[in-house]
PDB file of C-alpha atoms in Angstrom:
ATOM      1  CA  UNK A   1       7.024-118.219  92.710  1.00 50.00           C
ATOM      2  CA  UNK A   2       7.865-121.555  91.099  1.00 53.00           C
ATOM      3  CA  UNK A   3       6.917-123.379  94.289  1.00 59.00           C
ATOM      4  CA  UNK A   4       3.489-121.696  94.402  1.00 58.00           C
ATOM      5  CA  UNK A   5       2.893-122.573  90.729  1.00 65.00           C
ATOM      6  CA  UNK A   6       3.804-126.208  91.420  1.00 66.00           C
ATOM      7  CA  UNK A   7       1.434-126.317  94.407  1.00 63.00           C
ATOM      8  CA  UNK A   8      -1.385-124.898  92.289  1.00 64.00           C
ATOM      9  CA  UNK A   9      -0.700-127.524  89.609  1.00 68.00           C
ATOM     10  CA  UNK A  10      -0.846-130.273  92.242  1.00 71.00           C
ATOM     11  CA  UNK A  11      -4.127-128.919  93.623  1.00 70.00           C
ATOM     12  CA  UNK A  12      -5.623-128.623  90.146  1.00 71.00           C
ATOM     13  CA  UNK A  13      -4.567-132.176  89.283  1.00 75.00           C
ATOM     14  CA  UNK A  14      -6.049-133.417  92.564  1.00 74.00           C
ATOM     15  CA  UNK A  15      -9.414-131.776  91.826  1.00 73.00           C
ATOM     16  CA  UNK A  16      -9.409-133.162  88.273  1.00 75.00           C
ATOM     17  CA  UNK A  17      -8.679-136.643  89.636  1.00 78.00           C
ATOM     18  CA  UNK A  18     -11.548-136.305  92.110  1.00 78.00           C
ATOM     19  CA  UNK A  19     -13.792-135.127  89.282  1.00 81.00           C
ATOM     20  CA  UNK A  20     -13.046-138.190  87.154  1.00 83.00           C
ATOM     21  CA  UNK A  21     -13.516-140.613  90.041  1.00 87.00           C
ATOM     22  CA  UNK A  22     -16.770-139.071  91.228  1.00 87.00           C
ATOM     23  CA  UNK A  23     -18.139-138.927  87.692  1.00 89.00           C
ATOM     24  CA  UNK A  24     -17.470-142.632  87.061  1.00 91.00           C
ATOM     25  CA  UNK A  25     -18.911-143.690  90.428  1.00 91.00           C
ATOM     26  CA  UNK A  26     -22.001-141.497  90.081  1.00 92.00           C
ATOM     27  CA  UNK A  27     -22.719-142.748  86.551  1.00 93.00           C
ATOM     28  CA  UNK A  28     -22.410-146.350  87.747  1.00 93.00           C
ATOM     29  CA  UNK A  29     -24.730-145.645  90.686  1.00 93.00           C
ATOM     30  CA  UNK A  30     -27.257-143.968  88.413  1.00 93.00           C
ATOM     31  CA  UNK A  31     -27.192-146.952  86.061  1.00 94.00           C
ATOM     32  CA  UNK A  32     -27.584-149.532  88.839  1.00 93.00           C
ATOM     33  CA  UNK A  33     -30.399-147.695  90.619  1.00 92.00           C
ATOM     34  CA  UNK A  34     -32.206-147.072  87.341  1.00 93.00           C
ATOM     35  CA  UNK A  35     -32.041-150.783  86.488  1.00 91.00           C
ATOM     36  CA  UNK A  36     -33.226-151.713  89.993  1.00 90.00           C
ATOM     37  CA  UNK A  37     -36.336-149.600  89.451  1.00 86.00           C
ATOM     38  CA  UNK A  38     -37.486-151.870  86.649  1.00 86.00           C
ATOM     39  CA  UNK A  39     -36.314-155.231  88.009  1.00 86.00           C
ATOM     40  CA  UNK A  40     -38.338-155.038  91.189  1.00 82.00           C
ATOM     41  CA  UNK A  41     -38.000-157.650  93.921  1.00 82.00           C
ATOM     42  CA  UNK A  42     -40.923-160.045  93.643  1.00 79.00           C
ATOM     43  CA  UNK A  43     -41.669-158.985  90.078  1.00 78.00           C
ATOM     44  CA  UNK A  44     -44.861-157.490  88.680  1.00 74.00           C
ATOM     45  CA  UNK A  45     -48.377-158.795  88.159  1.00 75.00           C
ATOM     46  CA  UNK A  46     -48.678-160.286  84.690  1.00 74.00           C
ATOM     47  CA  UNK A  47     -50.868-159.001  81.903  1.00 73.00           C
ATOM     48  CA  UNK A  48     -53.036-162.131  82.269  1.00 75.00           C
ATOM     49  CA  UNK A  49     -54.520-160.917  85.565  1.00 69.00           C
ATOM     50  CA  UNK A  50     -58.314-160.540  85.405  1.00 75.00           C
ATOM     51  CA  UNK A  51     -58.192-157.143  87.158  1.00 74.00           C
ATOM     52  CA  UNK A  52     -56.939-154.649  84.570  1.00 71.00           C
ATOM     53  CA  UNK A  53     -55.964-152.124  87.274  1.00 73.00           C
ATOM     54  CA  UNK A  54     -53.429-154.529  88.814  1.00 73.00           C
ATOM     55  CA  UNK A  55     -51.633-155.433  85.593  1.00 76.00           C
ATOM     56  CA  UNK A  56     -48.017-154.334  85.638  1.00 73.00           C
ATOM     57  CA  UNK A  57     -48.122-153.360  89.325  1.00 77.00           C
ATOM     58  CA  UNK A  58     -45.512-154.654  91.776  1.00 77.00           C
ATOM     59  CA  UNK A  59     -46.496-157.881  93.513  1.00 76.00           C
ATOM     60  CA  UNK A  60     -45.043-156.839  96.888  1.00 82.00           C
ATOM     61  CA  UNK A  61     -46.174-153.198  96.805  1.00 82.00           C
ATOM     62  CA  UNK A  62     -47.912-153.380 100.201  1.00 86.00           C
ATOM     63  CA  UNK A  63     -44.923-154.824 102.091  1.00 89.00           C
ATOM     64  CA  UNK A  64     -42.994-152.288 104.228  1.00 91.00           C
ATOM     65  CA  UNK A  65     -39.601-153.568 103.031  1.00 91.00           C
ATOM     66  CA  UNK A  66     -40.650-153.032  99.418  1.00 90.00           C
ATOM     67  CA  UNK A  67     -41.655-149.483 100.240  1.00 92.00           C
ATOM     68  CA  UNK A  68     -38.301-148.925 101.972  1.00 94.00           C
ATOM     69  CA  UNK A  69     -36.554-150.344  98.898  1.00 92.00           C
ATOM     70  CA  UNK A  70     -38.468-148.016  96.588  1.00 93.00           C
ATOM     71  CA  UNK A  71     -37.827-144.883  98.653  1.00 96.00           C
ATOM     72  CA  UNK A  72     -34.136-145.667  99.187  1.00 95.00           C
ATOM     73  CA  UNK A  73     -33.587-146.547  95.547  1.00 95.00           C
ATOM     74  CA  UNK A  74     -35.265-143.324  94.443  1.00 95.00           C
ATOM     75  CA  UNK A  75     -33.096-141.208  96.753  1.00 96.00           C
ATOM     76  CA  UNK A  76     -29.966-143.020  95.524  1.00 95.00           C
ATOM     77  CA  UNK A  77     -30.969-142.510  91.898  1.00 95.00           C
ATOM     78  CA  UNK A  78     -31.602-138.793  92.213  1.00 95.00           C
ATOM     79  CA  UNK A  79     -28.572-138.164  94.430  1.00 94.00           C
ATOM     80  CA  UNK A  80     -26.223-139.844  91.973  1.00 94.00           C
ATOM     81  CA  UNK A  81     -27.863-138.012  89.076  1.00 94.00           C
ATOM     82  CA  UNK A  82     -27.385-134.725  90.939  1.00 94.00           C
ATOM     83  CA  UNK A  83     -23.675-135.577  91.360  1.00 92.00           C
ATOM     84  CA  UNK A  84     -23.405-136.014  87.583  1.00 91.00           C
ATOM     85  CA  UNK A  85     -25.098-132.663  86.994  1.00 91.00           C
ATOM     86  CA  UNK A  86     -22.978-130.818  89.567  1.00 88.00           C
ATOM     87  CA  UNK A  87     -19.774-132.225  88.108  1.00 86.00           C
ATOM     88  CA  UNK A  88     -20.774-131.507  84.512  1.00 85.00           C
ATOM     89  CA  UNK A  89     -21.344-127.866  85.403  1.00 82.00           C
ATOM     90  CA  UNK A  90     -18.169-127.670  87.495  1.00 75.00           C
ATOM     91  CA  UNK A  91     -15.871-124.952  86.176  1.00 67.00           C
ATOM     92  CA  UNK A  92     -12.461-126.397  85.393  1.00 65.00           C
ATOM     93  CA  UNK A  93     -10.583-123.091  85.306  1.00 67.00           C
ATOM     94  CA  UNK A  94     -11.746-121.698  88.669  1.00 72.00           C
ATOM     95  CA  UNK A  95     -10.090-123.757  91.394  1.00 73.00           C
ATOM     96  CA  UNK A  96     -12.171-122.374  94.256  1.00 76.00           C
ATOM     97  CA  UNK A  97     -15.481-123.179  92.522  1.00 78.00           C
ATOM     98  CA  UNK A  98     -14.175-126.599  91.523  1.00 78.00           C
ATOM     99  CA  UNK A  99     -13.296-127.385  95.142  1.00 77.00           C
ATOM    100  CA  UNK A 100     -16.750-126.304  96.326  1.00 80.00           C
ATOM    101  CA  UNK A 101     -18.449-128.373  93.601  1.00 82.00           C
ATOM    102  CA  UNK A 102     -16.310-131.397  94.473  1.00 81.00           C
ATOM    103  CA  UNK A 103     -17.143-130.987  98.159  1.00 80.00           C
ATOM    104  CA  UNK A 104     -20.864-130.784  97.380  1.00 83.00           C
ATOM    105  CA  UNK A 105     -20.593-133.821  95.072  1.00 86.00           C
ATOM    106  CA  UNK A 106     -18.877-135.759  97.872  1.00 83.00           C
ATOM    107  CA  UNK A 107     -21.835-135.224 100.168  1.00 84.00           C
ATOM    108  CA  UNK A 108     -24.387-136.191  97.535  1.00 89.00           C
ATOM    109  CA  UNK A 109     -22.366-139.272  96.616  1.00 89.00           C
ATOM    110  CA  UNK A 110     -22.272-140.282 100.276  1.00 85.00           C
ATOM    111  CA  UNK A 111     -26.068-140.042 100.438  1.00 89.00           C
ATOM    112  CA  UNK A 112     -26.376-142.094  97.244  1.00 91.00           C
ATOM    113  CA  UNK A 113     -24.045-144.823  98.518  1.00 89.00           C
ATOM    114  CA  UNK A 114     -25.814-145.140 101.860  1.00 89.00           C
ATOM    115  CA  UNK A 115     -29.322-145.200 100.375  1.00 92.00           C
ATOM    116  CA  UNK A 116     -28.243-147.711  97.730  1.00 92.00           C
ATOM    117  CA  UNK A 117     -27.023-149.962 100.541  1.00 90.00           C
ATOM    118  CA  UNK A 118     -30.344-149.555 102.351  1.00 93.00           C
ATOM    119  CA  UNK A 119     -32.243-150.387  99.147  1.00 93.00           C
ATOM    120  CA  UNK A 120     -30.148-153.506  98.612  1.00 92.00           C
ATOM    121  CA  UNK A 121     -30.636-154.628 102.205  1.00 93.00           C
ATOM    122  CA  UNK A 122     -34.407-154.056 102.042  1.00 92.00           C
ATOM    123  CA  UNK A 123     -34.754-155.934  98.742  1.00 91.00           C
ATOM    124  CA  UNK A 124     -32.677-158.876  99.931  1.00 91.00           C
ATOM    125  CA  UNK A 125     -34.534-159.110 103.224  1.00 91.00           C
ATOM    126  CA  UNK A 126     -37.842-158.929 101.367  1.00 89.00           C
ATOM    127  CA  UNK A 127     -36.919-161.781  99.049  1.00 89.00           C
ATOM    128  CA  UNK A 128     -35.734-164.135 101.841  1.00 89.00           C
ATOM    129  CA  UNK A 129     -38.332-163.131 104.434  1.00 86.00           C
ATOM    130  CA  UNK A 130     -39.791-166.671 104.557  1.00 88.00           C
ATOM    131  CA  UNK A 131     -36.575-167.957 106.176  1.00 91.00           C
ATOM    132  CA  UNK A 132     -36.374-165.856 109.320  1.00 91.00           C
ATOM    133  CA  UNK A 133     -32.849-166.837 110.438  1.00 93.00           C
ATOM    134  CA  UNK A 134     -31.434-165.963 107.005  1.00 93.00           C
ATOM    135  CA  UNK A 135     -33.300-162.652 106.952  1.00 90.00           C
ATOM    136  CA  UNK A 136     -31.938-161.840 110.416  1.00 92.00           C
ATOM    137  CA  UNK A 137     -28.343-162.661 109.423  1.00 93.00           C
ATOM    138  CA  UNK A 138     -28.658-160.550 106.271  1.00 91.00           C
ATOM    139  CA  UNK A 139     -30.031-157.659 108.323  1.00 91.00           C
ATOM    140  CA  UNK A 140     -27.193-157.895 110.864  1.00 93.00           C
ATOM    141  CA  UNK A 141     -24.482-158.055 108.189  1.00 93.00           C
ATOM    142  CA  UNK A 142     -26.067-155.244 106.206  1.00 90.00           C
ATOM    143  CA  UNK A 143     -26.568-153.157 109.331  1.00 90.00           C
ATOM    144  CA  UNK A 144     -22.917-153.512 110.307  1.00 92.00           C
ATOM    145  CA  UNK A 145     -21.717-152.456 106.885  1.00 88.00           C
ATOM    146  CA  UNK A 146     -24.171-149.557 106.737  1.00 86.00           C
ATOM    147  CA  UNK A 147     -22.957-148.349 110.129  1.00 86.00           C
ATOM    148  CA  UNK A 148     -19.353-148.496 108.887  1.00 85.00           C
ATOM    149  CA  UNK A 149     -20.311-146.512 105.788  1.00 80.00           C
ATOM    150  CA  UNK A 150     -22.247-143.956 107.850  1.00 79.00           C
ATOM    151  CA  UNK A 151     -19.431-143.616 110.372  1.00 79.00           C
ATOM    152  CA  UNK A 152     -16.801-143.094 107.677  1.00 76.00           C
ATOM    153  CA  UNK A 153     -19.078-140.651 105.824  1.00 68.00           C
ATOM    154  CA  UNK A 154     -19.459-138.611 108.992  1.00 71.00           C
ATOM    155  CA  UNK A 155     -15.769-137.696 108.772  1.00 67.00           C
ATOM    156  CA  UNK A 156     -16.252-136.356 105.257  1.00 60.00           C
ATOM    157  CA  UNK A 157     -19.534-134.578 105.884  1.00 59.00           C
ATOM    158  CA  UNK A 158     -18.552-132.943 109.157  1.00 61.00           C
ATOM    159  CA  UNK A 159     -14.886-131.926 108.874  1.00 57.00           C
ATOM    160  CA  UNK A 160     -14.999-130.063 112.200  1.00 53.00           C
ATOM    161  CA  UNK A 161     -14.682-133.428 113.935  1.00 48.00           C
ATOM    162  CA  UNK A 162     -11.002-133.376 112.987  1.00 50.00           C
ATOM    163  CA  UNK A 163     -10.283-130.725 115.602  1.00 54.00           C
ATOM    164  CA  UNK A 164      -9.943-133.529 118.141  1.00 53.00           C
ATOM    165  CA  UNK A 165      -6.266-134.538 118.552  1.00 56.00           C
ATOM    166  CA  UNK A 166      -6.962-138.281 118.414  1.00 55.00           C
ATOM    167  CA  UNK A 167      -8.871-138.038 115.148  1.00 54.00           C
ATOM    168  CA  UNK A 168      -6.339-135.640 113.670  1.00 54.00           C
ATOM    169  CA  UNK A 169      -3.526-138.077 114.495  1.00 56.00           C
ATOM    170  CA  UNK A 170      -5.468-140.992 113.007  1.00 55.00           C
ATOM    171  CA  UNK A 171      -6.268-139.217 109.754  1.00 52.00           C
ATOM    172  CA  UNK A 172      -2.800-137.698 109.409  1.00 55.00           C
ATOM    173  CA  UNK A 173      -1.598-141.241 108.696  1.00 51.00           C
ATOM    174  CA  UNK A 174      -3.996-141.458 105.757  1.00 49.00           C
ATOM    175  CA  UNK A 175      -3.064-138.456 103.630  1.00 45.00           C
ATOM    176  CA  UNK A 176      -4.746-139.888 100.547  1.00 44.00           C
ATOM    177  CA  UNK A 177      -8.112-139.129 102.184  1.00 46.00           C
ATOM    178  CA  UNK A 178      -7.707-135.370 102.009  1.00 49.00           C
ATOM    179  CA  UNK A 179     -11.302-134.499 101.203  1.00 47.00           C
ATOM    180  CA  UNK A 180     -11.657-133.031 104.681  1.00 45.00           C
ATOM    181  CA  UNK A 181      -8.963-130.473 103.758  1.00 50.00           C
ATOM    182  CA  UNK A 182     -11.350-128.810 101.292  1.00 50.00           C
ATOM    183  CA  UNK A 183     -12.590-126.258 103.801  1.00 50.00           C
ATOM    184  CA  UNK A 184      -8.989-125.304 104.654  1.00 51.00           C
ATOM    185  CA  UNK A 185      -8.111-125.103 100.936  1.00 49.00           C
ATOM    186  CA  UNK A 186     -11.012-122.770 100.294  1.00 50.00           C
ATOM    187  CA  UNK A 187      -9.938-120.465 103.161  1.00 50.00           C
ATOM    188  CA  UNK A 188      -6.339-120.357 101.862  1.00 48.00           C
ATOM    189  CA  UNK A 189      -7.489-119.540  98.334  1.00 48.00           C
ATOM    190  CA  UNK A 190      -9.899-116.887  99.570  1.00 48.00           C
ATOM    191  CA  UNK A 191      -7.024-115.069 101.311  1.00 53.00           C
ATOM    192  CA  UNK A 192      -5.110-114.815  98.027  1.00 52.00           C
TER     193      UNK A 192
END
C-alpha cells in the first residue's frame, strides 16, 4: 500500500513538473510569435506614402516567403496559446485527466515549435534573398534542424513506433524522455 502511494506521488510530481515546463515554454512561444507579428521582415509602408490604402501594409506582402512566414507564425502563435489554455484548465487532482491534457499539450507544443522554426527560416531567407549563396546555406541549415525536430517529434506524437525492438532499446537508455509512456500510464490507471 505504501509503495503504491509512493508511485502515485511520483507520477503526480512528474505531471506537475511537465505542467510547469510546458506552461513556461508555451508562454515564451506566444510572446515571441506575437512580437514577430508586429516586427515584420522588411517592415511596413510608411504613413508618408501617397496611396492611403498602402499605408501601414507590409512591404514584402506579395513575396511567397513572407506569406510562408505569416502562415507559420500564425499557426505557432495559436498553437502555443492553445497549450496555455489547455494547461490552465488542466485538473490538478485527477491524474488521468492531467496526463491526457499533458499529452495533448505536448502535441500542440510540437506543432508550435516546428512552425516557429519554419517562420524563422522563411523570414531569414526573405531578408537575405539578394545574396543567393547565403540564402541557400541558411535554407540547408534550417532544413536540417527542422528535419531533426520533426523526426524527434514523431517519437512523441506516434508512440506506437516504440514497439520496434531497436527503438525500444534506444529510448530505454533515455528514461527522462518518458512522454511516450503516457498511453501506458493511462491504461494502467483505467484498470484501477
